[in-house]
XYZ file of C-alpha atoms in Angstrom:
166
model
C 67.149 -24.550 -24.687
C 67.475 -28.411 -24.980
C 67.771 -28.221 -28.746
C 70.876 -26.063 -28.028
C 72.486 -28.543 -25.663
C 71.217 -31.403 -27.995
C 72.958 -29.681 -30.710
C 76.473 -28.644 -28.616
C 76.563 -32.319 -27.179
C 76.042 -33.804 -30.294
C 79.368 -34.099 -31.338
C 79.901 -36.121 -27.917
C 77.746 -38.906 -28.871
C 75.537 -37.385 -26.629
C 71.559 -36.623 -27.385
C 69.831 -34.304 -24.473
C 66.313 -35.018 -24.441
C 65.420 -32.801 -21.546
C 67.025 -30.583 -18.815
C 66.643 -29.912 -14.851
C 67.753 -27.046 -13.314
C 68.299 -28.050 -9.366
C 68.965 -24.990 -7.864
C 68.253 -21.369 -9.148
C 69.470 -18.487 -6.839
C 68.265 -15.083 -8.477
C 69.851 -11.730 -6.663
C 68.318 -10.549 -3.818
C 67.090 -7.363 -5.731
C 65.048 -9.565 -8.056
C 63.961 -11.407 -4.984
C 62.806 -8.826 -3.723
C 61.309 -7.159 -6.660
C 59.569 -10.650 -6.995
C 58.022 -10.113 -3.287
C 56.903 -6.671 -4.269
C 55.320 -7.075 -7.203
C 53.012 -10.256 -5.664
C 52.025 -7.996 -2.749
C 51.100 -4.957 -4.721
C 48.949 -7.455 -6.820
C 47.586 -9.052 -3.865
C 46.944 -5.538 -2.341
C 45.284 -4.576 -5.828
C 43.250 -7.769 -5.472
C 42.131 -6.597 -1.664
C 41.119 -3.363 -3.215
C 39.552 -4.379 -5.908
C 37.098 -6.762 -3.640
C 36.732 -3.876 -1.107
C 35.727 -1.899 -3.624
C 32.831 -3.916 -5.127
C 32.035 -4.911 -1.794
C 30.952 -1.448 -1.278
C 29.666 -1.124 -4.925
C 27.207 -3.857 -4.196
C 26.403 -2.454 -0.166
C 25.639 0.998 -1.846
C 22.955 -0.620 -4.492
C 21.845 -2.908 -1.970
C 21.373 -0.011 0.319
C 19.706 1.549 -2.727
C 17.344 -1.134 -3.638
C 15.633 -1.664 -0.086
C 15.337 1.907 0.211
C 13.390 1.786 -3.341
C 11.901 -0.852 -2.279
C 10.572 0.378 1.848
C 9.669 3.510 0.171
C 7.007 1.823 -2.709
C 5.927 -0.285 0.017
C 4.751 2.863 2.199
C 3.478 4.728 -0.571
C 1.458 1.778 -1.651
C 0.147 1.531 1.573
C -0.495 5.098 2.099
C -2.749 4.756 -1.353
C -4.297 1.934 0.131
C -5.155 3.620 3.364
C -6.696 6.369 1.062
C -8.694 4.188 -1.040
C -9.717 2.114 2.057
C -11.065 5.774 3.595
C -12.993 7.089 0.271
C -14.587 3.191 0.131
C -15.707 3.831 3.644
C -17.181 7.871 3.746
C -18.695 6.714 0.215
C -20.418 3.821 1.872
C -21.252 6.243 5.014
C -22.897 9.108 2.416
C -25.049 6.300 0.745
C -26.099 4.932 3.845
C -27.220 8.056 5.064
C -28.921 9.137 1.597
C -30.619 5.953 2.043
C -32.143 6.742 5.529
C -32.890 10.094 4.636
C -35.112 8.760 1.841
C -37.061 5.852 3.481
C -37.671 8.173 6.239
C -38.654 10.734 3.700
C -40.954 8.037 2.390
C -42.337 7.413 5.361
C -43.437 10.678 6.245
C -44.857 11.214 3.030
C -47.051 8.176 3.421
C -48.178 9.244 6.735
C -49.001 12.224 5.457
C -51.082 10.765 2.977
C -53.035 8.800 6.078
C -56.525 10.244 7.637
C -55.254 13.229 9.580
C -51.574 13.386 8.406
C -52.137 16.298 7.482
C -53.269 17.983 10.499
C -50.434 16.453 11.970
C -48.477 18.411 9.539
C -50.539 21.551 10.429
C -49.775 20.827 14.578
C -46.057 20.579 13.123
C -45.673 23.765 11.327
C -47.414 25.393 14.340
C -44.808 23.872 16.772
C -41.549 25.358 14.989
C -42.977 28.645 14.737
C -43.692 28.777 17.962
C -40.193 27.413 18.594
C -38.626 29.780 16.821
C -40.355 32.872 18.049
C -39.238 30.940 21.916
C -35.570 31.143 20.293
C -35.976 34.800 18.795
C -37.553 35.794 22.299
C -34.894 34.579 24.704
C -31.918 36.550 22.179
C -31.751 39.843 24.745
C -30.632 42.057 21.705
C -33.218 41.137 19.360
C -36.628 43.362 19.331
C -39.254 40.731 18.235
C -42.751 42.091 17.304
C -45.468 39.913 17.958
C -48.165 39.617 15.803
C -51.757 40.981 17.276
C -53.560 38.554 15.661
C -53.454 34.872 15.869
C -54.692 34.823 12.266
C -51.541 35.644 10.964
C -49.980 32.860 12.200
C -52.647 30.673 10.810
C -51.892 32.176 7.494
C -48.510 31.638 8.261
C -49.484 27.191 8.834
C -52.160 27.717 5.860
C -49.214 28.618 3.282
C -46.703 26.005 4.462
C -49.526 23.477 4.225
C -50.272 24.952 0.245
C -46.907 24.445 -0.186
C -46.588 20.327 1.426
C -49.781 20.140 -1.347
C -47.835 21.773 -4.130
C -45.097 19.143 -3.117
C -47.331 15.885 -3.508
C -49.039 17.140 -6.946
């Protein structure tokens, strides 16, 4: 534009090195075509933001969901592991009484007269268990005549205990 003035003027005398405009009026329908299209880009801004503010409230959402539901199942596994340590440690510890006191029987055993303890033991759960049998109203229990069946009765659980240390 100022080379065209420059270039009109010129045969004036006249050289136009720049140009101001002071005042510029446009129509009211570009005015207002003006106004519209800055508010439908400010509006398209607004929904733009909106919408990745949503975007990023649906994966953050997302990720502590992800995140609270490892956490539980990690402790859950945890809790699991924490109960198997602790039956394991129970079964061993009981494995381990049973066989010191096994141990300890078997030595006394071994001791002058263990096994006539043994014998007074055997005795004392039969008779036990024929007390048990006896007091059951609808079992018929048929006592033996002889004692010396029940003697033979202590005299093969003792051949057995001997089996047992051989």
């Amino acid at each position: 534009m100022v080379q065209a003035i420059d270039e009109a003027a010129l045969n004036w005398g006249v050289k136009v090195l720049r140009y101001e405009i002071g005042r510029l009026t446009p129509p009211k329908e570009i005015l207002h075509a003006m106004q519209a299209q800055i508010t439908a880009e400010r509006e398209k801004r607004a929904l733009i933001a909106a919408s990745e503010g949503r975007r990023q409230e649906q994966i953050n959402i997302a990720t502590g969901e992800r995140e609270a539901f490892i956490a539980r199942s990690e402790g859950e596994k945890q809790a699991v592991i924490n109960k198997a340590q602790g039956e394991a440690a129970s079964i061993t510890a009981v494995a381990d009484a049973t066989a010191g006191a096994i141990e300890r029987v078997a030595a006394a055993i071994r001791q002058p007269g263990g096994e006539q303890a043994v014998q007074l033991k055997v005795a004392e759960k039969a008779v036990e268990a024929y007390g048990k049998v006896a007091a059951d109203a609808t079992t018929t229990l048929i006592v033996p005549g002889n004692m010396s069946e029940v003697s033979a009765l202590i005299a093969s659980a003792m051949t057995l205990v001997r089996q047992g240390k051989g």
